[in-house]
PDB file of C-alpha atoms and ligand atoms in Angstrom:
ATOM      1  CA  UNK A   1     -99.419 197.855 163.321  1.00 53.00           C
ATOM      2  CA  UNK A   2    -102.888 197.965 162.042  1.00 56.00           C
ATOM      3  CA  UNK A   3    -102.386 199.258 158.896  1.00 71.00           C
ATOM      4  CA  UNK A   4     -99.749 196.459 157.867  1.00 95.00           C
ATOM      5  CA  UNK A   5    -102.956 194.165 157.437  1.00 97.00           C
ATOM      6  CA  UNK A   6    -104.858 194.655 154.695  1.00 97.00           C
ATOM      7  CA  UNK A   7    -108.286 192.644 153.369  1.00 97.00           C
ATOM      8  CA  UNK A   8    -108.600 191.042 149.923  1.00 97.00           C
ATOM      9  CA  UNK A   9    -111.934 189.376 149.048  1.00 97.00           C
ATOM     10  CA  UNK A  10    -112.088 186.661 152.056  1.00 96.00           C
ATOM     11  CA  UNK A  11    -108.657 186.784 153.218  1.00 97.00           C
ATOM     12  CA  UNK A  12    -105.794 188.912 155.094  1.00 97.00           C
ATOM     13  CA  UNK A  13    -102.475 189.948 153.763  1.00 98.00           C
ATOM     14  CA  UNK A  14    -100.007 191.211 155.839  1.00 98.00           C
ATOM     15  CA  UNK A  15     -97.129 193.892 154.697  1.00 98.00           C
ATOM     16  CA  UNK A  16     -94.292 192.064 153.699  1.00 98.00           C
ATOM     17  CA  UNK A  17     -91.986 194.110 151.383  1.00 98.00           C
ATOM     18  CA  UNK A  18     -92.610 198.359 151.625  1.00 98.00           C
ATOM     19  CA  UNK A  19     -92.813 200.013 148.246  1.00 98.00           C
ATOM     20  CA  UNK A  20     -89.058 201.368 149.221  1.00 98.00           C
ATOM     21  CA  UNK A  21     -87.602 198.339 148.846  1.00 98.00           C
ATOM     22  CA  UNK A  22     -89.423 197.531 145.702  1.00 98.00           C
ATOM     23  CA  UNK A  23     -88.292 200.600 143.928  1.00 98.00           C
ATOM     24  CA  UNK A  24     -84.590 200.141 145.462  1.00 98.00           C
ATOM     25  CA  UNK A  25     -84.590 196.391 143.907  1.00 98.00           C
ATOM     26  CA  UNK A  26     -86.006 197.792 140.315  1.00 98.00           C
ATOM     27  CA  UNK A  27     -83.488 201.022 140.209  1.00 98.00           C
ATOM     28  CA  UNK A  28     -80.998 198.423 140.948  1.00 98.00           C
ATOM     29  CA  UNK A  29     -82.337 196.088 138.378  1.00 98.00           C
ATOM     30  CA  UNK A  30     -82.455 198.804 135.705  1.00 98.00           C
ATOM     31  CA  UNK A  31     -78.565 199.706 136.612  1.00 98.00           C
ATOM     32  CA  UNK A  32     -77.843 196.614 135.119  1.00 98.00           C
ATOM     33  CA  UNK A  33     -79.596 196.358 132.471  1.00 98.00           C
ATOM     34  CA  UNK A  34     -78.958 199.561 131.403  1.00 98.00           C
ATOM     35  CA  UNK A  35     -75.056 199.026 131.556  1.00 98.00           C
ATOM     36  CA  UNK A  36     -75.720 195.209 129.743  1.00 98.00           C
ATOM     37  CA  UNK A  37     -78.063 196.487 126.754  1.00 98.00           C
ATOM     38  CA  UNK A  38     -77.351 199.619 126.028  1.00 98.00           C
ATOM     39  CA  UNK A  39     -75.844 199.324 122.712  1.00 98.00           C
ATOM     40  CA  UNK A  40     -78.075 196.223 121.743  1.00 98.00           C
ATOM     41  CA  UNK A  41     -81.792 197.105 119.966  1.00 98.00           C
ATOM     42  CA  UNK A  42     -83.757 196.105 122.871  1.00 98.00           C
ATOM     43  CA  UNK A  43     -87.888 195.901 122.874  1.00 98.00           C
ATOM     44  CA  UNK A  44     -89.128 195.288 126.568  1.00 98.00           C
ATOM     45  CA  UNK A  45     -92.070 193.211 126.575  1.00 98.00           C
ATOM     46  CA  UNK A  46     -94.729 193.440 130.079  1.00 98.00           C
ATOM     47  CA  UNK A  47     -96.728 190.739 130.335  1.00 97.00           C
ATOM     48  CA  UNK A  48    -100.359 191.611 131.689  1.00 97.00           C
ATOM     49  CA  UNK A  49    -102.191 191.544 133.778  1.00 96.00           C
ATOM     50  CA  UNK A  50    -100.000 191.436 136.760  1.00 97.00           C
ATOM     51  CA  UNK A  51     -96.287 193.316 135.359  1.00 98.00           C
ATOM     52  CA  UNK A  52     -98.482 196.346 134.152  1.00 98.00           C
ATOM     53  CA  UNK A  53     -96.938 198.275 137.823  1.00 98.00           C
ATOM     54  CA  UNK A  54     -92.923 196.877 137.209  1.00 98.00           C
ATOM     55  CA  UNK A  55     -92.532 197.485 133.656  1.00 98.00           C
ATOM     56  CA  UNK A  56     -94.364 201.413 134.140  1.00 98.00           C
ATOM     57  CA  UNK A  57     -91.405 201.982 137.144  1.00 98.00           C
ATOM     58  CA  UNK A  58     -88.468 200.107 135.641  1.00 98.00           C
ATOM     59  CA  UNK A  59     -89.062 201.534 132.173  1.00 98.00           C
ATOM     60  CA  UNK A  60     -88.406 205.201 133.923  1.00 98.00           C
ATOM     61  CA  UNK A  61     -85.282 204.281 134.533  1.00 98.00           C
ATOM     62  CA  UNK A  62     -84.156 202.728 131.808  1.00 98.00           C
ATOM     63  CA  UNK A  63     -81.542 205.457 129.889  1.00 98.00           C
ATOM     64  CA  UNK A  64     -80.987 204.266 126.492  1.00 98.00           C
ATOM     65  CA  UNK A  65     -83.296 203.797 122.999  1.00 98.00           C
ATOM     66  CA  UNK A  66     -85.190 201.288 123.441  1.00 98.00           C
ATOM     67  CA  UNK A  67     -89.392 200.007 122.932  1.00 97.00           C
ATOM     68  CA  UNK A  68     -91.480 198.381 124.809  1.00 97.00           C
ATOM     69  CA  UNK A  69     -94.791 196.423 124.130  1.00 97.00           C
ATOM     70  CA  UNK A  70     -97.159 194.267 125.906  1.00 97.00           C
ATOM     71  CA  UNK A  71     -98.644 191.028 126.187  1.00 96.00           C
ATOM     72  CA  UNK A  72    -101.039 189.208 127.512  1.00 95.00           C
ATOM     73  CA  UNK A  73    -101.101 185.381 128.731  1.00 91.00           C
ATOM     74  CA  UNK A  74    -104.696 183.558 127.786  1.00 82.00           C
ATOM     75  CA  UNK A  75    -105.181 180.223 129.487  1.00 75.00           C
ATOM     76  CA  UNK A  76    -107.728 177.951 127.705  1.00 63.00           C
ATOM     77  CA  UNK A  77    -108.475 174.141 128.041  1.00 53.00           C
ATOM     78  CA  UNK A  78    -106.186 172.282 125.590  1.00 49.00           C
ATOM     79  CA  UNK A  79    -107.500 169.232 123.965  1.00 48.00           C
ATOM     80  CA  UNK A  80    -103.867 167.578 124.799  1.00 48.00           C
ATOM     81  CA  UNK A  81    -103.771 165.802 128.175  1.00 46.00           C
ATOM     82  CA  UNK A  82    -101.404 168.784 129.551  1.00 50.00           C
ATOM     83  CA  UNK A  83    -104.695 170.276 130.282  1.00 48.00           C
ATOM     84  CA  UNK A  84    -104.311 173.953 130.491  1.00 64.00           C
ATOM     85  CA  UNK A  85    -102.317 175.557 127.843  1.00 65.00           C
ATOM     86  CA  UNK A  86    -101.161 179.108 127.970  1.00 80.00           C
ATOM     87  CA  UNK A  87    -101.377 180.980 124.471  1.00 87.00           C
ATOM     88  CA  UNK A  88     -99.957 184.345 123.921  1.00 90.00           C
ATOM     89  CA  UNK A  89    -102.189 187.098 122.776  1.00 90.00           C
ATOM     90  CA  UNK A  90    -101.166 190.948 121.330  1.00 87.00           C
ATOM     91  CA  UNK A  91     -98.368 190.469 119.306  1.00 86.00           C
ATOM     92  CA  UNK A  92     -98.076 192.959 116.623  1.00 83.00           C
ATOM     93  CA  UNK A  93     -94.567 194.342 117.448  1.00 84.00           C
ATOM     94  CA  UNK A  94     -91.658 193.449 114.866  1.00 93.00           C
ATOM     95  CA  UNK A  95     -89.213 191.764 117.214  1.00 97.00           C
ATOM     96  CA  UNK A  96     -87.597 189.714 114.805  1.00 97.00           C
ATOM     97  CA  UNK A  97     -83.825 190.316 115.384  1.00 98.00           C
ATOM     98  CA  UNK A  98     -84.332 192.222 118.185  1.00 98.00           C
ATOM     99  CA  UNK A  99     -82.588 191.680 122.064  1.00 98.00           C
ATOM    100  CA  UNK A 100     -86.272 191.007 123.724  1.00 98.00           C
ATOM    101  CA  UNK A 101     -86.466 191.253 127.526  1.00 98.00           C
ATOM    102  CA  UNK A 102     -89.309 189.794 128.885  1.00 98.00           C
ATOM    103  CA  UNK A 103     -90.719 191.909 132.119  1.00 98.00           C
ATOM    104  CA  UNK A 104     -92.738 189.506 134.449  1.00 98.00           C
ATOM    105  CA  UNK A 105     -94.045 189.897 138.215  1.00 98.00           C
ATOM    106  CA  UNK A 106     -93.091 186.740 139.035  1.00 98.00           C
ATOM    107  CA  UNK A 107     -91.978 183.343 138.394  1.00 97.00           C
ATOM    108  CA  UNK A 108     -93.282 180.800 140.571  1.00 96.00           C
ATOM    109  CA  UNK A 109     -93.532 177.171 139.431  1.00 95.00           C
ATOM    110  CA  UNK A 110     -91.986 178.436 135.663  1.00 96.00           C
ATOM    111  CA  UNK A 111     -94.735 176.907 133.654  1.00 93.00           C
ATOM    112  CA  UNK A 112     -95.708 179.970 132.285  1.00 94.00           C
ATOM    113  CA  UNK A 113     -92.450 181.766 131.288  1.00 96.00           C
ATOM    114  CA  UNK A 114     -91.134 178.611 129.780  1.00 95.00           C
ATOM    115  CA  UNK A 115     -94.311 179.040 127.152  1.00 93.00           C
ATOM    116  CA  UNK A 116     -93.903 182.266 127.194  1.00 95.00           C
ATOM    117  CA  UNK A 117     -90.208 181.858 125.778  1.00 96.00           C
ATOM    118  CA  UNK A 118     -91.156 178.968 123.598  1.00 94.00           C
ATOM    119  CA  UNK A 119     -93.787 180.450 121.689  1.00 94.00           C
ATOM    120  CA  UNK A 120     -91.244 184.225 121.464  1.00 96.00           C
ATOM    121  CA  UNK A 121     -88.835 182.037 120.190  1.00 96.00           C
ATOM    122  CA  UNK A 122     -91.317 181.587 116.682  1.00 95.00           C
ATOM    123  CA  UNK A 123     -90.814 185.073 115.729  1.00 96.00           C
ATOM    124  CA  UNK A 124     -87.132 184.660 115.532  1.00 97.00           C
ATOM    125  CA  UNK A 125     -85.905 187.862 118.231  1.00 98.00           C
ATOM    126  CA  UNK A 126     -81.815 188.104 118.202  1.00 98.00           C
ATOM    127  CA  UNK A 127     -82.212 186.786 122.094  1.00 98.00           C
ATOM    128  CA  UNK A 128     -84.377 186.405 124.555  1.00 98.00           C
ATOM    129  CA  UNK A 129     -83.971 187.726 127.988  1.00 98.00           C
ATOM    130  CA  UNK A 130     -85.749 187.225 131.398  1.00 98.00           C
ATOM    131  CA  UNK A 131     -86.055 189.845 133.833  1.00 98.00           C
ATOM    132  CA  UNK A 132     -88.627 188.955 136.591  1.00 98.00           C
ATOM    133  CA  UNK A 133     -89.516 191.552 139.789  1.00 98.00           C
ATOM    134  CA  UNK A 134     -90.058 188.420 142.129  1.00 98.00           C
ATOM    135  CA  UNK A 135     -88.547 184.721 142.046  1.00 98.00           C
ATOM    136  CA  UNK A 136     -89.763 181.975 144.426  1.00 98.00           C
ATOM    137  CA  UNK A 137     -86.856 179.722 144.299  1.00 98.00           C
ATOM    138  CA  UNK A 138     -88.547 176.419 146.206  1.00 97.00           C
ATOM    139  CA  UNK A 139     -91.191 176.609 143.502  1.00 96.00           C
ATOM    140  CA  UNK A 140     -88.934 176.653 140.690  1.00 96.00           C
ATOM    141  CA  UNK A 141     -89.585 173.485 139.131  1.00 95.00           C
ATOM    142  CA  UNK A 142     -87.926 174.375 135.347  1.00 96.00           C
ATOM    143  CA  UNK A 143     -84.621 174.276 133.784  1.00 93.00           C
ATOM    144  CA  UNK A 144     -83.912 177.891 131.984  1.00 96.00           C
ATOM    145  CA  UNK A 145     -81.787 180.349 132.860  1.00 97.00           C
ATOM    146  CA  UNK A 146     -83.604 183.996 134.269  1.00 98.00           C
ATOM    147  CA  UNK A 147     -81.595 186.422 133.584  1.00 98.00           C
ATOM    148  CA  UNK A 148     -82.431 189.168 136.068  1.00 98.00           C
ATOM    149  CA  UNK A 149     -84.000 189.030 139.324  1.00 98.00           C
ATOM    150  CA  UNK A 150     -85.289 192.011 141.274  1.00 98.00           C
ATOM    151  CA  UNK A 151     -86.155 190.099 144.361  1.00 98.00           C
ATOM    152  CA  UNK A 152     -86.076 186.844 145.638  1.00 98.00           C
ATOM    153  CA  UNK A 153     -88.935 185.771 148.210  1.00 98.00           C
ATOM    154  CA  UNK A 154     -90.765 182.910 150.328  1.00 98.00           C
ATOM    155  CA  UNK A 155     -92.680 179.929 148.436  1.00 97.00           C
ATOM    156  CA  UNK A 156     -96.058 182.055 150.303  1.00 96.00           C
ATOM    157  CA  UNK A 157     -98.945 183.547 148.250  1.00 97.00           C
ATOM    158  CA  UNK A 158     -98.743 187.209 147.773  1.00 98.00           C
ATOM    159  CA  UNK A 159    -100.496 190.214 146.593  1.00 98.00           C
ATOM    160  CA  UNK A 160    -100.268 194.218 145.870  1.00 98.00           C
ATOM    161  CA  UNK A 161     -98.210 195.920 143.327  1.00 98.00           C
ATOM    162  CA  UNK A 162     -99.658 194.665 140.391  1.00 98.00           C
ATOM    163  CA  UNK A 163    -100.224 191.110 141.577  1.00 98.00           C
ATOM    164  CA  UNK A 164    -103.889 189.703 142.519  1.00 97.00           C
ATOM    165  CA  UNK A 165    -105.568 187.182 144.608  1.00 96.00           C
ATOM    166  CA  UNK A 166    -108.763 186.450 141.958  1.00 96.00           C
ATOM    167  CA  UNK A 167    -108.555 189.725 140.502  1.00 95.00           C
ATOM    168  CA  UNK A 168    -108.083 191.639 143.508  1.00 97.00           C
ATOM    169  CA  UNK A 169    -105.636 193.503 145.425  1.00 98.00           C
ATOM    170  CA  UNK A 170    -103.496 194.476 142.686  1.00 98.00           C
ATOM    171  CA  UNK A 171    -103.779 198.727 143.632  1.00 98.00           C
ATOM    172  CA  UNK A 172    -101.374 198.314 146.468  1.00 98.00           C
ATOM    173  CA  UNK A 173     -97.881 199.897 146.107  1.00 98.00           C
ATOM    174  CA  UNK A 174     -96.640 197.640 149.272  1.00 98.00           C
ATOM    175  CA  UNK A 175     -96.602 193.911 148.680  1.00 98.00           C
ATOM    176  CA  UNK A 176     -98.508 192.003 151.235  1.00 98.00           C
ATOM    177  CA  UNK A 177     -98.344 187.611 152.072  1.00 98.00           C
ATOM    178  CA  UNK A 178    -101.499 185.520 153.064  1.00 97.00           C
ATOM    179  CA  UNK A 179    -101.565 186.425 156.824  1.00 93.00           C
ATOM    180  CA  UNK A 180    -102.632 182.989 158.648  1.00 85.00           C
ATOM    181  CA  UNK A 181    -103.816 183.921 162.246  1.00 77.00           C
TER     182      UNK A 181
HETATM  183  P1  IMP B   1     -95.896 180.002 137.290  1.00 82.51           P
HETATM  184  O1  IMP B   1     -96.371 179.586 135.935  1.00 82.51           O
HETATM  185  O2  IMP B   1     -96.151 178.941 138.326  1.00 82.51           O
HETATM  186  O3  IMP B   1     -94.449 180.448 137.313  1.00 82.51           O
HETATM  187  O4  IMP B   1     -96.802 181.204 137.778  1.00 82.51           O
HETATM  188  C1  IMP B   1     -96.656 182.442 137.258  1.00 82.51           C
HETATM  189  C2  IMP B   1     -97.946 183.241 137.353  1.00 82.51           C
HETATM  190  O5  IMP B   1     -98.756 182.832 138.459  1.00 82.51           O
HETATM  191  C3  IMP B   1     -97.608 184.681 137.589  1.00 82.51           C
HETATM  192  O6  IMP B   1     -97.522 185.387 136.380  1.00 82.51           O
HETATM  193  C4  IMP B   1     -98.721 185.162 138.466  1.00 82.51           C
HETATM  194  O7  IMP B   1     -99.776 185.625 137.648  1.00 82.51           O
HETATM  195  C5  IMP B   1     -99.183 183.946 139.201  1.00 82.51           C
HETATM  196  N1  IMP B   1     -98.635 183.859 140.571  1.00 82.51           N
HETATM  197  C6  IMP B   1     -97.666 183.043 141.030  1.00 82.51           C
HETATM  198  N2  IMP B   1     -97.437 183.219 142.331  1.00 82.51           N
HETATM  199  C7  IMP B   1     -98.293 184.197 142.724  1.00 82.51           C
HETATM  200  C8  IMP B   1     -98.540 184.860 143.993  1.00 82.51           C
HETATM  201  O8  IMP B   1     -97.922 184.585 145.051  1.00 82.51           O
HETATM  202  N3  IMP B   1     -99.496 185.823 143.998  1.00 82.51           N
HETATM  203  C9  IMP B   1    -100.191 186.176 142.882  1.00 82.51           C
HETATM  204  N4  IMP B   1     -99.999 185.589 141.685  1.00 82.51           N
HETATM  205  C10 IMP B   1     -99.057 184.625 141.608  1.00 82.51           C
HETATM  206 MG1   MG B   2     -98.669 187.138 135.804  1.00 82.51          MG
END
């Protein structure tokens, strides 16, 4: 089908999982949390760019009192020889004793959660939860636990809903993997 290919920048993506399986993994991901937190004082916090489309339809079904924030992930060149260090930018939310639950797109290699987490950890939240729309397993290369898992998929380069190939592609409410003809 023709329209299961799509163009982004210099490279095709083909249709890999329909926005109706999306939304059936988040309802099914919001079930649980909402039956796990309910009675704790939760603040969700998206991280940007690329959970700005996962956090907006998992926080509509999320029943109980609860906040939500955002943040955003700024690489820059570290003067350590670990290169590129992630620092986190926008927090102004007290989430000091608070249940935090961390909404990502994805986890890949881990690099960036695991800073993510470590530098959260400063501002002294109750705990610190993971819940990530997409986990690549084979790329996995950390050690801590994620908590929730929407879906689990291929170690292939994607794009759509919210995620981006250089900026692009993110406006697409299918997800789509690098199509090599
Ligand atoms: P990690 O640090 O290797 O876990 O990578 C996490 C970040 O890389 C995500 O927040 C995404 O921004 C990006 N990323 C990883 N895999 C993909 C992909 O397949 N498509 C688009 N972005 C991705
Ligand atoms: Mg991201």
């Amino acid at each position: 089908m023709k329209m299961d290919i799509i163009q982004v920048l210099d490279k095709k993506f083909k249709k890999s999982i329909p926005s109706e399986q999306i939304q059936e993994a988040i309802k099914n991901l919001a079930d649980r949390l909402n039956n796990d937190l309910k009675d704790k004082d939760v603040i969700f916090i998206g991280i940007l760019n690329g959970a700005f489309m996962f956090s907006s339809d998992l926080f509509k079904n999320i029943n109980f009192d609860c906040q939500i924030t955002f943040l955003k992930v700024a690489s820059y060149q570290g003067t350590s020889s670990s290169g590129n260090v992630k620092r986190l930018i926008g927090i102004n939310e007290n989430i000091e004793n608070k249940t935090v639950v961390i909404l990502e797109d994805i986890i890949d290699s881990g690099i960036t959660m695991q800073s993510i987490i470590k530098q959260l950890k400063g501002y002294e939240p109750a705990e610190i939860k993971i819940a990530t729309l997409l986990f690549k397993p084979e790329a996995f290369k950390e050690d801590f636990a994620i908590d929730y898992i929407a879906l689990e998929i291929p170690n292939d380069f994607i794009v759509g809903y919210g995620l981006d190939y250089n900026g692009f592609g993110r406006n697409y409410a299918d997800i789509y993997t690098l199509y090599v003809e």
